């Protein structure tokens, strides 16, 4: 697969809300806001994109990957801009659900994107097919990936843990990626209990809880696999995300849990 590189923002282990609008002209002289700069260490940014997933992986070299893009192109664009991401060397489409891939079509069609990964063992239809078509139109390489695919992106080692076969559920066929840059960060897409049980054993320092914390998660797998930090990526929804049982497991283990709906963008340094 093509090695990936883009820009982002300096971060500490914290969650941030999107910045408030600048005061109007009647408030007095206000210094213009500084443009976001690249992080000083590799930093995972779980973007607040309402109900959906979008995860930025920038590092100090200027390299950046984007794992999914939420549902809404303008919301994704704003999230990337406020974190200083202007070039995306690798876009990972975990699966075809609109709340993961809807924001990516316009980014690949018009943005500075260098390569795209899509899951192996699935048919590229719907919005995923639109992303592939947009990439093809601009001669952006598209690679099908499965377990064992890996790439180096700046300081990150990106390793695909799943899929390794065709699953009955499209969610279980999501690309699950372990990003390592000192600390390990698991971005598992929407995998449910079937695919979770078939993952290699992992104990990442940081986990984005699969499927927005849905009840499709195997709580025994979660308890066994989660590390000290977990992120629940979701917005207002009618699906019951995150499921109370999932939250109870995390809190019962003493895991530090961030919620994008409550906390905004979640920035976690990995270096």
Coordinates of C-alpha atoms in Angstrom, one line a residue:
X1 CA 0.0 0.0 0.0
X2 CA 1.2 3.5 -0.6
X3 CA 3.1 5.1 2.3
X4 CA 1.2 8.1 3.5
X5 CA 2.0 12.4 5.0
X6 CA -0.4 16.5 6.4
X7 CA -1.0 19.2 8.8
X8 CA -2.7 19.5 12.2
X9 CA -2.7 21.1 15.5
X10 CA -0.7 21.2 18.7
X11 CA -2.4 19.2 21.4
X12 CA -2.4 18.0 24.9
X13 CA -4.5 15.2 26.5
X14 CA -7.7 17.1 26.6
X15 CA -11.0 17.5 24.9
X16 CA -11.8 20.8 23.2
X17 CA -15.0 22.4 22.0
X18 CA -15.0 24.1 18.6
X19 CA -13.9 27.7 19.0
X20 CA -16.5 30.4 19.6
X21 CA -17.0 32.9 16.8
X22 CA -14.8 36.0 17.0
X23 CA -16.5 39.0 18.7
X24 CA -18.3 41.4 16.4
X25 CA -17.0 44.9 15.4
X26 CA -18.7 46.6 18.3
X27 CA -16.8 44.7 21.0
X28 CA -13.6 46.5 20.4
X29 CA -10.2 45.6 18.9
X30 CA -9.5 41.9 19.0
X31 CA -6.4 40.2 17.8
X32 CA -7.0 37.8 14.9
X33 CA -6.9 34.2 15.9
X34 CA -3.7 32.3 15.3
X35 CA -3.9 29.6 12.6
X36 CA -3.7 26.1 14.1
X37 CA -0.3 24.6 13.8
X38 CA 1.1 21.1 13.6
X39 CA 1.3 19.2 16.8
X40 CA 4.6 18.9 18.7
X41 CA 4.0 15.1 19.1
X42 CA 1.9 12.6 17.1
X43 CA -1.7 13.3 18.2
X44 CA -5.0 11.4 17.7
X45 CA -7.9 13.8 17.2
X46 CA -11.4 12.3 17.4
X47 CA -13.3 15.0 15.7
X48 CA -16.7 16.2 16.8
X49 CA -18.7 15.7 13.7
X50 CA -22.2 15.1 15.3
X51 CA -23.5 11.5 15.0
X52 CA -20.6 9.8 13.2
X53 CA -16.9 9.1 13.2
X54 CA -14.0 11.1 11.9
X55 CA -10.5 10.7 13.3
X56 CA -7.4 12.7 12.4
X57 CA -3.9 11.4 12.9
X58 CA -1.5 14.3 12.3
X59 CA 2.1 14.3 13.4
X60 CA 4.9 17.0 13.7
X61 CA 6.3 16.2 10.2
X62 CA 3.1 17.5 8.6
X63 CA 1.9 14.0 7.8
X64 CA -1.8 13.2 8.5
X65 CA -4.3 10.4 8.0
X66 CA -8.0 10.7 8.2
X67 CA -10.0 7.7 9.4
X68 CA -13.6 8.3 8.2
X69 CA -15.3 11.7 7.7
X70 CA -18.7 11.8 9.4
X71 CA -21.9 12.5 7.5
X72 CA -21.7 16.1 6.5
X73 CA -19.0 17.7 4.3
X74 CA -19.2 21.2 5.7
X75 CA -18.9 19.9 9.3
X76 CA -15.9 17.8 8.3
X77 CA -14.3 20.7 6.6
X78 CA -14.7 22.9 9.7
X79 CA -13.3 20.2 11.9
X80 CA -10.2 19.8 9.8
X81 CA -9.7 23.5 9.5
X82 CA -9.9 24.2 13.2
X83 CA -7.3 21.5 13.8
X84 CA -5.0 22.7 11.0
X85 CA -5.4 19.8 8.7
X86 CA -5.1 20.9 5.1
X87 CA -3.5 18.0 3.4
X88 CA -4.6 14.4 4.0
X89 CA -2.0 11.9 2.8
X90 CA -4.3 8.9 3.6
X91 CA -8.0 8.7 3.8
X92 CA -9.3 5.4 5.4
X93 CA -12.9 4.5 4.5
X94 CA -13.8 2.0 7.2
X95 CA -17.1 0.9 5.6
X96 CA -20.0 2.4 3.7
X97 CA -22.3 3.8 6.3
X98 CA -23.2 7.5 5.6
X99 CA -22.2 8.6 9.1
X100 CA -18.6 7.5 8.3
X101 CA -18.2 8.2 4.6
X102 CA -20.7 10.9 3.8
X103 CA -18.2 13.7 4.6
X104 CA -15.5 12.1 2.5
X105 CA -16.9 12.4 -1.0
X106 CA -16.4 16.1 -1.3
X107 CA -13.0 15.9 0.4
X108 CA -11.7 13.4 -2.1
X109 CA -13.4 15.2 -4.9
X110 CA -12.0 18.7 -4.1
X111 CA -9.5 18.4 -1.3
X112 CA -5.7 17.7 -1.1
X113 CA -5.9 13.9 -0.7
X114 CA -3.0 11.6 -1.6
X115 CA -4.3 8.1 -1.2
X116 CA -7.4 6.2 -0.2
X117 CA -7.9 2.8 1.6
X118 CA -11.2 0.9 1.5
X119 CA -12.0 -2.4 3.1
X120 CA -11.3 -5.7 1.3
X121 CA -14.0 -8.4 1.1
X122 CA -16.8 -5.9 0.5
X123 CA -18.4 -4.5 -2.7
X124 CA -17.9 -0.7 -3.1
X125 CA -21.4 0.6 -3.5
X126 CA -23.3 3.8 -2.6
X127 CA -21.2 6.5 -1.0
X128 CA -18.1 4.3 -0.9
X129 CA -18.4 3.9 -4.7
X130 CA -18.7 7.7 -4.9
X131 CA -15.4 8.1 -3.0
X132 CA -13.7 5.6 -5.3
X133 CA -15.1 7.4 -8.4
X134 CA -13.9 10.7 -7.0
X135 CA -10.4 9.3 -6.4
X136 CA -10.3 7.7 -9.8
X137 CA -11.2 10.9 -11.5
X138 CA -8.2 12.6 -9.9
X139 CA -5.8 9.6 -10.2
X140 CA -5.7 9.2 -6.4
X141 CA -4.6 5.6 -5.7
X142 CA -7.2 3.4 -4.0
X143 CA -6.1 0.3 -2.2
X144 CA -8.2 -2.5 -0.7
X145 CA -6.9 -3.4 2.7
X146 CA -7.3 -6.2 5.2
X147 CA -5.6 -7.8 8.1
X148 CA -1.8 -7.4 7.8
X149 CA -1.8 -4.3 5.6
X150 CA 0.5 -1.7 7.1
X151 CA 2.0 1.6 6.3
X152 CA 4.3 4.2 7.9
X153 CA 2.9 7.8 8.1
X154 CA 5.3 10.1 9.7
X155 CA 5.9 8.8 13.2
X156 CA 2.9 6.4 13.0
X157 CA 2.9 2.8 12.2
X158 CA -0.6 1.9 10.9
X159 CA -1.6 -1.7 11.0
X160 CA -4.9 -3.1 9.7
X161 CA -6.3 -5.7 12.2
X162 CA -9.6 -6.4 10.3
X163 CA -11.2 -7.5 8.1
X164 CA -9.7 -10.8 7.3
X165 CA -12.7 -12.4 5.6
X166 CA -16.2 -11.4 4.3
X167 CA -18.7 -10.9 7.1
X168 CA -22.4 -11.1 6.9
X169 CA -22.7 -7.6 8.5
X170 CA -21.2 -4.6 6.7
X171 CA -20.3 -3.2 10.1
X172 CA -18.3 -6.3 11.0
X173 CA -16.4 -5.7 7.7
X174 CA -15.1 -2.3 8.9
X175 CA -11.5 -1.6 8.6
X176 CA -10.0 -1.7 12.1
X177 CA -6.7 0.1 12.4
X178 CA -4.1 0.2 15.2
X179 CA -2.0 3.4 15.0
X180 CA 1.2 3.3 17.0
X181 CA 3.5 6.2 17.7
X182 CA 4.8 5.5 21.2
X183 CA 1.3 4.8 22.5
X184 CA -1.2 2.7 20.6
X185 CA -4.6 3.9 19.4
X186 CA -7.3 1.6 18.1
X187 CA -9.9 2.9 15.6
X188 CA -12.2 0.0 15.0
X189 CA -15.0 1.5 12.9
X190 CA -18.4 -0.1 13.5
X191 CA -17.3 -3.7 14.2
X192 CA -19.7 -5.7 16.4
X193 CA -19.3 -8.7 18.6
X194 CA -18.6 -11.2 15.8
X195 CA -15.6 -9.2 14.4
X196 CA -14.5 -8.1 17.8
X197 CA -14.1 -11.8 18.9
X198 CA -12.0 -12.4 15.8
X199 CA -9.6 -9.5 16.3
X200 CA -6.0 -10.3 17.3
X201 CA -5.6 -9.6 21.1
X202 CA -5.0 -5.9 21.6
X203 CA -4.6 -3.6 24.6
X204 CA -4.3 -0.1 23.1
X205 CA -3.6 2.8 25.3
X206 CA -6.5 4.6 23.6
X207 CA -9.6 3.1 22.1
X208 CA -12.4 4.6 20.1
X209 CA -15.3 2.4 21.3
X210 CA -16.7 0.6 18.3
X211 CA -19.9 1.7 16.6
X212 CA -20.4 4.9 18.8
X213 CA -20.7 2.7 21.9
X214 CA -23.6 0.7 20.5
X215 CA -25.0 -2.3 22.2
X216 CA -23.5 -4.4 19.4
X217 CA -20.3 -4.4 21.4
X218 CA -19.3 -7.5 23.3
X219 CA -18.8 -6.1 26.8
X220 CA -16.5 -9.0 27.7
X221 CA -14.2 -8.1 24.8
X222 CA -14.4 -4.5 25.7
X223 CA -13.4 -5.1 29.3
X224 CA -10.5 -7.3 28.2
X225 CA -9.2 -5.0 25.5
X226 CA -9.8 -1.4 26.6
X227 CA -6.9 0.6 28.0
X228 CA -6.8 3.6 30.2
X229 CA -8.5 6.0 27.8
X230 CA -11.7 5.5 25.7
X231 CA -13.5 7.8 23.4
X232 CA -17.2 7.7 22.5
X233 CA -17.8 9.4 19.2
X234 CA -21.5 10.3 18.7
X235 CA -24.0 13.1 18.5
X236 CA -27.7 13.5 19.0
X237 CA -29.2 10.2 17.7
X238 CA -32.2 7.9 17.9
X239 CA -30.1 4.7 18.1
X240 CA -29.4 4.7 21.8
X241 CA -25.7 5.5 21.4
X242 CA -23.9 5.1 23.6
X243 CA -25.5 2.1 25.2
X244 CA -25.7 2.3 29.1
X245 CA -24.2 -1.2 29.5
X246 CA -21.1 -0.1 27.5
X247 CA -20.7 3.1 29.5
X248 CA -21.1 1.1 32.8
X249 CA -18.3 -1.2 31.8
X250 CA -15.9 1.6 31.0
X251 CA -16.7 3.6 34.2
X252 CA -16.6 0.4 36.3
X253 CA -13.0 -0.2 35.1
X254 CA -12.0 3.3 35.9
X255 CA -11.3 4.2 32.3
X256 CA -11.1 7.9 31.4
X257 CA -14.0 8.3 29.0
X258 CA -14.3 11.2 26.6
X259 CA -17.6 11.9 24.7
X260 CA -17.4 14.0 21.5
X261 CA -21.0 15.0 22.0
X262 CA -20.2 16.5 25.4
X263 CA -16.5 17.4 25.0
X264 CA -16.1 18.4 21.4
X265 CA -12.9 17.4 19.6
X266 CA -10.8 15.0 21.7
X267 CA -7.0 15.5 21.3
X268 CA -4.8 12.8 22.7
X269 CA -1.0 12.9 22.2
X270 CA 0.5 9.5 21.4
X271 CA 4.2 10.4 21.3

